[in-house]
Amino acid sequence: MTTTVNPVLRVAPAAPAEAAAHFRAGLAFHTDVSDVAAALGAGGDPGFVLVDSRSTAAWDQGHIPGALHLPTALVPEQAGQLLDRSVPVVTYCWGPGCNGAARAALALAELGYRVKEMLGGFEYWVREGLAFETWQGRERRAPDPLTAPVDAGDCGC
């Protein structure tokens, strides 16, 4: 009798200790929109600086309130003037289809900063119904029910 293994289990899951190490490492490098919003919304110092690594045109189109604008290309020459190496940095760019936040995080790490990338970027910030700023002022859109619970404070993750 032939047993067919489905595509999910064709490669066996890692041992629990290996899986724990992998996921712990991932959380050391990444955060998400919901966690950043909660930290920024709690009042007081969140313990990190949020950096928007996109162009000036993208920043003007919309950015997260309280973020610092530092385009990736300018990190090497401006980070030392704008950021304190003792304060962790969280980078973001457009969204999942853009690796600009990862490039900015790499540039900052190479300069000696502790850094995380915010998964989802500006796209998911807006899609989750969180306030953002443009050159015209503050805006907010209704939450996308595919990315955020519409009638709950958080997703319960």
Rosetta silent file (secondary structure, phi, psi, omega in degrees, C-alpha in Angstrom):
SEQUENCE: MTTTVNPVLRVAPAAPAEAAAHFRAGLAFHTDVSDVAAALGAGGDPGFVLVDSRSTAAWDQGHIPGALHLPTALVPEQAGQLLDRSVPVVTYCWGPGCNGAARAALALAELGYRVKEMLGGFEYWVREGLAFETWQGRERRAPDPLTAPVDAGDCGC
SCORE:     score description
SCORE:     0.000 S_00000001
   1 L     0.000  129.059 -178.822    0.000    0.000    0.000 S_00000001
   2 L   -91.871  131.584  177.636    1.433    3.376   -1.035 S_00000001
   3 L  -104.610  125.700  177.337    1.165    6.262    1.394 S_00000001
   4 L   -97.637  127.931  178.424    1.064    9.733   -0.114 S_00000001
   5 L   -94.275  131.017 -179.007    2.419   12.498    2.054 S_00000001
   6 L   -71.747  163.545 -175.795    0.709   15.825    1.608 S_00000001
   7 L   -60.595  -27.617 -179.322    2.749   18.938    0.714 S_00000001
   8 L   -67.888  -40.045 -174.618    2.528   20.288    4.274 S_00000001
   9 L  -102.698    5.664  177.994    4.176   17.240    5.811 S_00000001
  10 L   -55.795  -40.736  169.875    6.511   16.325    2.943 S_00000001
  11 L  -106.250  121.496 -175.035    9.205   17.983    5.053 S_00000001
  12 L   -63.740  147.502  175.334    8.589   17.069    8.679 S_00000001
  13 L   -60.190  151.746  178.663    8.022   19.841   11.230 S_00000001
  14 L   -67.319  158.264  173.903   11.063   20.833   13.270 S_00000001
  15 L   -61.545  150.080 -177.344   11.582   19.494   16.743 S_00000001
  16 H   -52.455  -41.816 -179.322    9.891   21.684   19.392 S_00000001
  17 H   -66.199  -39.458  177.401   13.180   23.121   20.693 S_00000001
  18 H   -66.252  -41.783  178.883   14.304   24.028   17.160 S_00000001
  19 H   -62.919  -43.672  179.319   10.909   25.569   16.407 S_00000001
  20 H   -60.829  -43.960  179.404   11.023   27.608   19.624 S_00000001
  21 H   -62.554  -42.439  179.628   14.500   28.909   18.771 S_00000001
  22 H   -62.148  -50.564 -176.288   13.388   29.824   15.240 S_00000001
  23 H   -70.405  -33.639  175.091   10.256   31.694   16.320 S_00000001
  24 H   -63.309  -43.285  178.674   12.065   33.426   19.219 S_00000001
  25 H   -62.784  -42.104  178.894   14.698   34.618   16.748 S_00000001
  26 H   -59.358  -40.511  179.761   11.998   35.880   14.378 S_00000001
  27 H   -70.583  -20.941  175.380   10.428   37.940   17.147 S_00000001
  28 H   -73.706  -22.081 -177.166   13.837   39.476   17.875 S_00000001
  29 H  -104.698  -20.493 -174.122   13.916   40.833   14.316 S_00000001
  30 E  -130.573  151.468  168.165   10.256   41.658   13.660 S_00000001
  31 E  -135.170  177.749  179.559    7.282   43.321   15.245 S_00000001
  32 E  -128.368  171.358 -176.517    3.863   44.029   13.784 S_00000001
  33 H   -57.122  -45.451 -177.036    1.519   46.952   13.261 S_00000001
  34 H   -61.435  -44.058  179.672   -0.757   46.005   16.137 S_00000001
  35 H   -67.802  -39.209  177.209    2.087   45.819   18.666 S_00000001
  36 H   -64.601  -43.947  179.218    3.601   49.106   17.477 S_00000001
  37 H   -61.439  -42.181  179.047    0.198   50.809   17.682 S_00000001
  38 H   -63.359  -42.671 -179.602   -0.339   49.473   21.205 S_00000001
  39 H   -65.734  -43.209 -179.748    3.096   50.683   22.330 S_00000001
  40 H   -70.132  -32.582 -177.480    2.637   54.132   20.795 S_00000001
  41 H   -82.691   -8.489 -177.239   -0.919   54.412   22.128 S_00000001
  42 L   -76.032  -11.485 -177.971   -0.024   53.503   25.701 S_00000001
  43 L    83.609  152.267 -178.772    1.267   57.001   26.400 S_00000001
  44 L    78.679 -167.695 -178.318    4.722   57.930   27.514 S_00000001
  45 L   -78.792  121.088 -179.622    7.954   56.735   25.977 S_00000001
  46 L   -74.431  -12.884  179.603    7.444   53.522   23.991 S_00000001
  47 L    90.554    5.772  177.570   11.138   52.648   24.352 S_00000001
  48 L  -149.714  164.068  173.325   11.879   52.765   20.617 S_00000001
  49 E  -109.548  130.809  177.846   11.999   55.178   17.701 S_00000001
  50 E   -92.834  124.618 -176.162    9.771   54.424   14.728 S_00000001
  51 E  -117.057  123.444  173.289   11.506   55.190   11.421 S_00000001
  52 E   -89.524  116.771 -173.146    9.729   55.596    8.090 S_00000001
  53 L   -96.071   11.723 -176.301   12.321   54.608    5.492 S_00000001
  54 L   -86.980  176.901 -179.862   10.388   55.751    2.402 S_00000001
  55 L   -69.210  168.324  176.906   10.887   58.726    0.085 S_00000001
  56 H   -63.280  -39.456  178.498    9.674   62.248    0.856 S_00000001
  57 H   -61.583  -41.651  178.543    6.832   61.841   -1.657 S_00000001
  58 H   -67.008  -43.294  177.806    5.698   58.656    0.124 S_00000001
  59 H   -56.786  -46.688 -179.481    6.026   60.342    3.554 S_00000001
  60 H   -64.393  -32.246  179.717    3.869   63.252    2.351 S_00000001
  61 H   -67.886  -30.505  176.996    1.265   60.816    1.019 S_00000001
  62 L   165.212  139.022  178.164    0.897   59.354    4.510 S_00000001
  63 E  -150.734  166.241 -178.483    2.947   58.269    7.517 S_00000001
  64 L   -78.131  130.059  178.408    2.480   57.022   11.056 S_00000001
  65 L   -56.486  133.912  179.774    2.093   59.812   13.626 S_00000001
  66 L    89.926   -8.741  179.464    5.249   60.172   15.694 S_00000001
  67 L   -72.306  154.340  174.189    7.467   58.434   13.148 S_00000001
  68 E  -100.442  133.052  179.743   10.816   59.873   12.166 S_00000001
  69 E   -89.659  116.050  177.910   11.398   60.265    8.437 S_00000001
  70 L  -145.288   90.463 -179.836   14.753   58.785    7.415 S_00000001
  71 L   -55.913  143.534 -177.327   14.856   57.417    3.856 S_00000001
  72 H   -49.710  -44.246 -177.562   16.970   54.287    3.498 S_00000001
  73 H   -62.718  -22.811 -177.615   19.445   55.980    1.161 S_00000001
  74 H   -97.021   -3.938 -178.440   20.152   58.644    3.803 S_00000001
  75 H   -53.795  -50.970 -176.720   20.684   56.278    6.751 S_00000001
  76 H   -57.446  -37.742 -176.083   24.501   56.177    6.502 S_00000001
  77 H   -91.398  -21.612 -173.836   24.890   59.966    6.503 S_00000001
  78 H  -114.733  -17.437 -175.649   22.020   61.047    8.797 S_00000001
  79 H   -56.401  -43.096 -177.863   21.360   58.284   11.360 S_00000001
  80 H   -62.091  -27.746  178.976   24.091   59.500   13.715 S_00000001
  81 H   -85.405  -24.592 -172.585   22.520   62.979   13.861 S_00000001
  82 H  -105.534  -22.896 -172.707   18.929   61.766   14.277 S_00000001
  83 L  -123.270  147.985  175.885   19.098   58.598   16.367 S_00000001
  84 L   -97.466  123.276 -177.478   20.504   57.594   19.736 S_00000001
  85 L   -61.792  -18.465 -179.384   22.313   54.220   19.538 S_00000001
  86 L   -83.682   -8.166 -178.562   21.009   53.302   23.008 S_00000001
  87 L  -107.744  124.126  178.042   17.368   53.435   21.826 S_00000001
  88 L   -58.873  152.149 -179.339   16.012   50.566   19.699 S_00000001
  89 E  -118.928  139.657  172.391   14.709   51.454   16.244 S_00000001
  90 E  -117.891  123.572 -178.784   11.677   50.014   14.429 S_00000001
  91 E  -102.187  150.139  170.291   11.671   50.521   10.655 S_00000001
  92 E  -145.560  158.251  175.440    8.768   50.460    8.230 S_00000001
  93 L  -134.213 -146.411 -176.317    8.179   51.051    4.524 S_00000001
  94 L   -65.763  -54.009 -175.797    5.145   50.622    2.235 S_00000001
  95 L   175.704 -163.831 -175.566    4.082   47.079    3.055 S_00000001
  96 L   -60.585  -24.036 -179.447    4.677   43.376    2.555 S_00000001
  97 L   -86.528    7.056 -176.627    5.573   43.847   -1.113 S_00000001
  98 L  -128.043  135.034  178.648    8.439   46.193   -0.256 S_00000001
  99 L  -106.061   20.164  178.846   11.736   45.341    1.397 S_00000001
 100 H   -60.708  -37.722  178.761   12.756   48.945    2.075 S_00000001
 101 H   -66.210  -36.726  177.658   12.271   48.507    5.831 S_00000001
 102 H   -67.330  -40.552  177.538   14.577   45.473    5.774 S_00000001
 103 H   -64.593  -40.976  177.903   17.215   47.452    3.850 S_00000001
 104 H   -65.698  -41.766  178.660   16.931   50.336    6.322 S_00000001
 105 H   -61.692  -42.011  177.636   17.143   47.905    9.258 S_00000001
 106 H   -61.338  -46.949 -179.716   20.264   46.345    7.753 S_00000001
 107 H   -60.914  -41.136  179.349   21.891   49.761    7.266 S_00000001
 108 H   -68.068  -43.593  178.514   21.077   50.738   10.847 S_00000001
 109 H   -60.464  -40.191  178.686   22.314   47.422   12.270 S_00000001
 110 H   -65.682  -20.859  177.009   25.579   47.845   10.363 S_00000001
 111 L   -92.727    0.847  176.019   25.940   51.243   12.060 S_00000001
 112 L    99.284   12.444  178.918   25.487   49.689   15.500 S_00000001
 113 L   -91.632  145.927  170.176   21.773   50.241   16.160 S_00000001
 114 L   -83.786  128.861 -169.629   19.447   47.635   17.672 S_00000001
 115 E  -145.206  147.799  171.737   16.621   47.356   15.178 S_00000001
 116 E  -129.088  155.709  175.211   13.400   45.546   14.304 S_00000001
 117 E  -103.456  135.656  176.125   11.298   45.663   11.161 S_00000001
 118 E   -87.415  109.887  179.254    7.561   46.363   11.427 S_00000001
 119 E   -65.683  141.401  179.165    5.808   43.710    9.350 S_00000001
 120 L    96.591  -30.790  177.124    2.955   44.999    7.207 S_00000001
 121 H    57.698 -161.783 -178.107    4.366   48.504    6.896 S_00000001
 122 H   -60.149  -35.960 -179.745    2.293   51.572    6.213 S_00000001
 123 H   -55.267  -50.746 -176.775   -0.199   49.547    4.157 S_00000001
 124 H   -75.451  -24.985  172.743   -1.299   47.414    7.082 S_00000001
 125 H   -59.030  -49.578 -179.591   -1.249   50.383    9.459 S_00000001
 126 H   -68.026  -43.098 -178.234   -3.898   52.014    7.258 S_00000001
 127 H   -64.146  -26.025  178.054   -5.753   48.743    6.592 S_00000001
 128 L   -85.124    4.657  174.707   -6.101   48.145   10.332 S_00000001
 129 L    80.622   21.262 -178.987   -7.913   51.473   10.645 S_00000001
 130 L   -88.411  149.362 -178.369   -5.161   53.320   12.497 S_00000001
 131 L   -65.842  144.936  175.258   -4.699   57.079   12.215 S_00000001
 132 E  -140.659  163.316 -178.942   -2.065   58.414    9.846 S_00000001
 133 E  -114.746  144.510  172.451   -0.828   61.835    8.824 S_00000001
 134 E  -125.031 -179.706  176.601   -0.462   63.391    5.381 S_00000001
 135 L   -65.240  -15.447 -179.938    0.706   66.822    4.320 S_00000001
 136 L   -95.970   -9.794 -179.616   -2.984   67.806    4.628 S_00000001
 137 E   132.952 -165.862 -176.935   -3.505   66.561    8.203 S_00000001
 138 E   -85.058  142.700  177.973   -4.648   63.479   10.089 S_00000001
 139 E  -138.418  164.307  174.375   -6.760   60.759    8.464 S_00000001
 140 L  -155.832  138.057  176.593   -8.200   57.375    9.351 S_00000001
 141 L  -111.345  160.462  177.338   -9.929   54.750    7.227 S_00000001
 142 L   -64.111  144.870  178.202  -12.312   52.033    8.295 S_00000001
 143 L   -62.353  142.932  174.723  -10.564   48.784    9.240 S_00000001
 144 L   -81.172  118.941 -176.981  -10.297   46.162    6.520 S_00000001
 145 L   -64.434  -10.513  175.883  -12.113   43.094    7.910 S_00000001
 146 L   -85.825  -10.816 -177.982   -9.520   40.870    6.227 S_00000001
 147 L  -123.432  -17.061 -176.885   -6.698   42.358    8.306 S_00000001
 148 L  -150.354  144.005  176.282   -8.269   43.554   11.566 S_00000001
 149 L   -67.780  131.712 -174.259  -11.323   42.708   13.652 S_00000001
 150 L   -72.935  -39.787 -174.774  -13.890   45.412   13.008 S_00000001
 151 L  -110.916   26.543 -179.920  -15.614   45.410   16.407 S_00000001
 152 L  -132.699  153.965 -179.711  -12.759   44.450   18.744 S_00000001
 153 L   -68.806  -32.108  178.150   -9.862   46.331   20.306 S_00000001
 154 L  -153.445  173.958 -175.761   -7.346   43.759   19.094 S_00000001
 155 L   -84.336   -7.677  179.209   -7.151   40.429   17.316 S_00000001
 156 L    82.868    9.801 -179.843   -6.376   38.467   20.454 S_00000001
 157 L   -69.258    0.000    0.000   -3.007   37.271   19.156 S_00000001
